[in-house]
Structure formats: structure tokens, C-alpha cells
Amino acid sequence: MDENEKMSPSEKSPNPGEFNRTIVIQPPERKKRTSRNETTPFHKIMKPFRRRKEEPGDIIGHVDLSHYTDAEPDTSAQLTRPLSQLDSRYSILEERARGGTATVSIARDKNLRRIVAIKSMKKDSEKKTELIDAFVSEAKVTAQLDHPSIIPIYGLTGDDENGVHLIMKLVNGKTLRDYLRNLVLNYRIRGIKVFDEDAMLRRRLELFLRVCDAIAYAHHRNIMHRDLKPENIMIGEYMEVFVMDWGLARIIPKEGEEPSEDEKMSGTPRYFSPEALRGERCDARADIFTLGLILQEITTLQFAVKGKDEKDCMEHIVGGELEPVTHLFGYKIDKPLKAIIRKATAYRPEERYQSVNELSEDIRRYMGGLSTSALPEDIFTRTMRSLHRHRRGFLTFVTALLFGSAAITAYAIFRQLETTREMTLQRQSLNYIYNRTAVVARHLDITALHIQEQLSALSRIAAYLITYNTESDEGKPPVFRPPMDQIGKTEPGMFYSPYYKRMVSLDYGIRTVAPNSDPEQCKRFTAKVSPVITKMKNIVLGSKTGYRFNLEDYEKLKTDYLYNGFPIRSVFIGSKCGVKLLYPWRGNYSRNIDPRQRDWYRNALGKTGSVWGKPYMDLDSVSGLSIPCSIQIFDLNGRFCGVAGLDVSVNQLTNSILDKGNVGDYVLEKAVINNDGHVIFSTKSEYYNKTFDPEKFHQDAEFKTPLYRTDEIRNRILKRGRDYGTIVVNEGEESIVYCYAYLEIFDMFYVVAADYRKLVEHVKNVRAEEARRNL
């Protein structure tokens, strides 16, 4: 859309790109700039009456790098090092635009693979030395102005033909000029009433404030832009704002400093300041005047300076003849905003805002409904304006006050009764999950205690046999037999187990000897300890029935073990001489197993009593993971002889808690965690009911068990010590209850995670069912 479409039908304006000539300007004496940025917008009726608050000071010390970041930028065209070659790092993808002296291309960084924009001097440009100096100066100034709303510069490169190329961020967006054109076109086609111009104006002002922030930063670094216009302001794809084209930027002259005779200022005549056109010295307030013109354009959607050519535009500016602040489509513009525009575009520099911060501060105060320095208000005016601005809210408040006073008391009583009922139900729900958690925790402790008692008894029996047994096993059938790879055939009592996927015998155990062991010493140890197999049978077969079974049940238990497995998979003794005795006999054990190198053996060394290990994968892992428990063996003279141990099925332990205690759709997970917060077993574990290939297992490989839930949950459970309790945590939109109980025998924690809402609903249904049964 042409610029003329933004103007009234009675007056047309030429393309602003035609007004770009070099004009000699004598810079005027510069006034000292002040800054005022001391408040925040308020949105409610009474907030305009509050006193201004002070800004917080810097109390906490920090490393001050301002001697680097606030240093005056170098605007010279001199380079201290030769330029690198463009094609050594960048690949040109396409030429995007071509101007009078330069072209803009899109390229890819060969190292970082990012897409960049490259501004290159045209090889046939006249006055090449002067243009290259200006080009280099622009690159150096822009690169030293490090601000989110100033286009980032990545580098300056050359080529074999002495060309100069400026590498910068590629902005996928449009200029502010194009943004305004598109808005005007929409309003013309569809009508302004279809749109929310209040919201659109606020959005335009927010974009303008980001431009102000960038220019304020440049002025802080003592740089003035001198060529501000909507064409040099880019709006990105995500509404980010970039001030472009710093080719005419220069150092702000100091007070009393005389400009050089050949100093020139070029730009767009429509956006010159009066002092520039009068040939006086310009300072930062010239940029503020231009910002005021841009502010008027984005507010009214038409030019602040109109004219048929550049001379006409400049005459209007020198004569102080700016267009009235009226909206192109007749939309009402607030008086404070008009006053801000008029103050920013005041003819005399001393009557304008003295810093960009003052301008942006007034805009922010206007957007927040506060009084501005451009149009101060008395209390009555502020009150009327605030009430008028929020009249709907005020009327709604009064109406609600009149009609709602009677309902407040009734509602308060109702809420009190409802709150009491909800709190009672919440307490009942937490007690419900707590009591059932305690039941399962006691069950696990009793299970662990029985296992430890059986293992301790096995250790004592072995100690007694090692000390006193003098019977020889010569001529007797061995109760501990070699592995299958040593026997080489199937013997009576061996059966294939569908559960363990291998040959198993519950009539006898298996004996392995570590490499380089003393055969005679191992033979003597086996002969002394062999009678312990009776206790081993009792431990394995009794683990299903609670160690209460008759000999008549032996055959039935053997069948159950082969097809379904038992909680205790196996019992074993490892001697310090290297022999391992294991029950029941397994067909896949190797003759070269050294028990002294296993984790269950080493974990028990130096420990008093039974020691529980972490889940690991063993030869039985075709039916899931195992948790070992082991204890040292000392003969009756106090000499260390070895370690006794057993493997507990993780799947069987998990099954034992699955249908006990808390049962229902409110239960998310049941788990046992150790004191480090690692999950030992869980109903939601990826290893629950998972089997492994016995041919590819890594013997005694402990799994890196995952940590339970989040750091916050683990800390709140573990840091309370050996305790019981409940925790309610908000996780996203859901509330989760964590009920935990310390397992004294395991020295671990049993934790139930439940959906709080479903728990309350479940308890409500249980209580209702109990009430129906009692009727």
C-alpha cells in the first residue's frame, strides 16, 4: 500500500524514500540531559492517588564491569587487523535486496550452521573510499551497542576484490512502516469498528517503548542515531523490535565542543529536527524530536509532517508547522497522549523531554492511567478520569455491593459448614490411606524378619557343623552335586521347570568350586556342611507357606515351585576356601563360579547380622530380578568361615503388596525405597514382571535403580527419619498424596502414591456403603 493512502483524500504525500538528501548542519550547543524513570503503571481506580515509591537501591555487591560496558564507542573507520575472507566462513544462499550502495544477502555460517544476513558494498559504488569508511563506521558502532533491540552484528569480512561485508542477525519480519501500512489497509477495507483500536494502539505503544529503550541505551553510550524513521525499525516474527541502520550515528557532542567544518548530517527530510535544518548544533534531543514524530505517526496512522516534496516538508519543520494530532479514521486520542506527542516534538530543544527515559516514562504512566509530566492533573481531574476510565467496573462494584450484602452472610455460613465437612472428609481420607499403609509395612517387616531368622538359623547350623561334624560322606550319595556341564546327563530327581526355564532338582543342591582353590580343603568343607541341606530345603519350600508344612506336602510343594516359583528362589553358602553350596540344584550353573567375588558375599563382610543388597540380575533372572540377603558364618571358636545368603524374588515381593492395604483406582504406585532414595522394587517399575535372557545375563550385575519421584518428595520423606507420615503435594493440576512408613527390618521405606481427589471420592463411597449396611 502507498503512503498516500494513509493521508486524507485532500492531500497526498509522496513516497518517503524520495526524501533522502545530504544537508550540512551546524550542531547547536547541547543541554545537559536528565533522567527520570521512577514509577510503574497502576490499573485500578484509587492507585493514581498513591505516593510515588522509591526505587530499590543496590545493597548486594556485585562485580562492576561498567568500565567495559559504558566505555565510549569507537566510531572511526580504522581497522586494527585485516579482514577475514567472506567465503572462508559463509556460504551465500540468495541475494535478498539491492539498494543504491549496498546489497543484502542471506547466507549460512559454515561453522555454526546459523542463517545470517550479509550487507555488502556494491563493487561499482562511487566514492568507494568514503562509502567504505562509512560502512566500517556503521559496523563498529552497531557492534558496540549491545542491546536486545539493536540488531546484533556477528562480524566484518572482506573478499579478494577489496569488498567489505557486514554480517548481522537475520530478522524475519517487517518494518514499522509496513506494519502501519498493513493496519491502515485493514481499517480501510473492513472498517475500524471491527477492530479493537484501544488494544491495537496499546500494542503499537509497547513496540515504540522498545525503540525508546534502544535509543536510551545508545544515548547512555553517548551515541545519537540521526536517521530514525519507521523504515529503520524492524518488527520480528515474534514481535521483537530492532533499531536498524546506524550508518549516520555519531558521538553526541560535549557541552562547548565545536563541530568540525566538514561535519555533515544526512537522513530523511521528513524526520529532521528544526535545529538541524537551521544549521545549529544537534544533540540527543534531535533524536527525541524524531521519536516524537514517529510516536505521532503510530498514534494517528498518518504523517506528522506532510508535504508534496522534500523542500515542502523541511519548510513545515523549520516553521514549526506539524500536523494536528488527529486519528486518520476519526478515533478519539486521549489528551495526555496528545500532550506527550507535543512535548516530544516541541520546536525548542529545551521545551522537549530532556532524555528518552523521560519520554518513555510518560508513555508508561499514560498507559497505566497515571498523570504525566506533559499534562499534570489535579486530584479532582484524576478522580474523574479514573472513574470514567473504569466506569463499568465501578458500576459493577456498586451493584454487587447492593445486591450481594444479603447473600454474604448466608454464603459465609454455607461455606463454613462446607469447609467443616470437607476437612472432616480429608482427615478421614488421610487416616484411611495411612492405616492401610501401616498394615502393609508391618507385613513387609514380618516377612523380612522371618527371612532373617531363617538365614541366621542357617548360619548357626553351618557354624556348628564346621566346628563339630566329624562324619565322613564316603560311600554316601552326595547331597550337593556338580553342575550339569560336569555331570553330562540327567539324573533321577531332575525336572524341567517351566517357570525357571531350565532343569531343576529339589532333592539335592549344587556344588561349585572356584578356580585355583585347594581341592582337599573344599572337599573337607563340603563333607562337614552337607547336612545343612535339610535347613536349606526348609527355607526355600517354607517361604510359600510361612515355614509351616508337613513332609506329606513335599511333593506338592516341589510341583508348585517348578511351575510358579517361590518368594525365596535359592539358598547358598560361600566358603572362604572358594566352594559354593546352593539349593536347589540348577542345570545352568558353571563349575568355575567363585562366591568370594560376588556382591552378596562382599556386602556381608565386616557387618553384624543380616545385610540386604540391591536388586541384581543373576542366573534366575529369566523370572525377574533378585534381592540378596546375606550373613557372615563364624565357627564356634570365632573364626570366619564364609557367608550364607539367599535370593528373594522381586516379582514375588511386589505381588505380595499389590493386593494388600490400599487397593483401588486411587493408588498410583506402591514402592519400597532405600535411605538414598533409590527404588528397590515398585508396582510401576519397568523391571516388574520383566524377564531376561539367561544366556545373555551379566552375573551379579546390580541395576542402577532409579531415584524415587522428585528431589522434594524424597527429601520430605527421608529427612524425617524413621517415621510414618503423609504428604500432600500439588503436581501440575493434580494433588498427590504420599503415605510412607519406615521398614525397620529392611531399613527402608514403604511409600504409597495416590491421587488425592480419587482417594477422597473412594473414602466417600466406602463411608456411604457402610452407612447403607448399618440401616
PDB file of C-alpha atoms in Angstrom, residues 15 17 123 161 199 214 241 250-251 321 367 377 403 416 460 493 508 558 568 574 635 659 674 688 707 739:
ATOM      1  CA  ASN A  15       6.950   8.145  -1.129  1.00  0.00           C
ATOM      2  CA  GLY A  17      12.013   7.131   0.371  1.00  0.00           C
ATOM      3  CA  LYS A 123      31.534  -3.083  -6.207  1.00  0.00           C
ATOM      4  CA  GLU A 161      38.274  -7.708  -4.606  1.00  0.00           C
ATOM      5  CA  ALA A 199      -5.775  -2.694  22.187  1.00  0.00           C
ATOM      6  CA  ALA A 214      17.244   1.045  22.490  1.00  0.00           C
ATOM      7  CA  VAL A 241      11.849  -4.897  17.841  1.00  0.00           C
ATOM      8  CA  ARG A 250      27.862   9.769  15.724  1.00  0.00           C
ATOM      9  CA  ILE A 251      29.202  10.721  19.131  1.00  0.00           C
ATOM     10  CA  GLU A 321       4.041  23.571  11.304  1.00  0.00           C
ATOM     11  CA  MET A 367      -0.655   3.510  29.682  1.00  0.00           C
ATOM     12  CA  GLU A 377      -3.635  16.817  36.666  1.00  0.00           C
ATOM     13  CA  PHE A 403     -27.363  -6.873  45.860  1.00  0.00           C
ATOM     14  CA  GLN A 416     -18.245 -22.704  56.985  1.00  0.00           C
ATOM     15  CA  ARG A 460      24.326 -71.115  63.204  1.00  0.00           C
ATOM     16  CA  GLY A 493      15.022 -86.132  40.629  1.00  0.00           C
ATOM     17  CA  TYR A 508      19.691 -82.039  46.292  1.00  0.00           C
ATOM     18  CA  LYS A 558       8.005 -79.258  44.558  1.00  0.00           C
ATOM     19  CA  ILE A 568      12.869 -67.336  48.130  1.00  0.00           C
ATOM     20  CA  GLY A 574      30.087 -69.495  50.094  1.00  0.00           C
ATOM     21  CA  ASP A 635      32.672 -71.265  63.726  1.00  0.00           C
ATOM     22  CA  ASP A 659      -3.361 -56.708  46.635  1.00  0.00           C
ATOM     23  CA  ASN A 674      16.210 -47.210  50.440  1.00  0.00           C
ATOM     24  CA  TYR A 688       8.351 -55.638  37.481  1.00  0.00           C
ATOM     25  CA  LEU A 707      15.549 -42.393  42.171  1.00  0.00           C
ATOM     26  CA  CYS A 739       1.923 -42.021  52.548  1.00  0.00           C
TER      27      CYS A 739
END
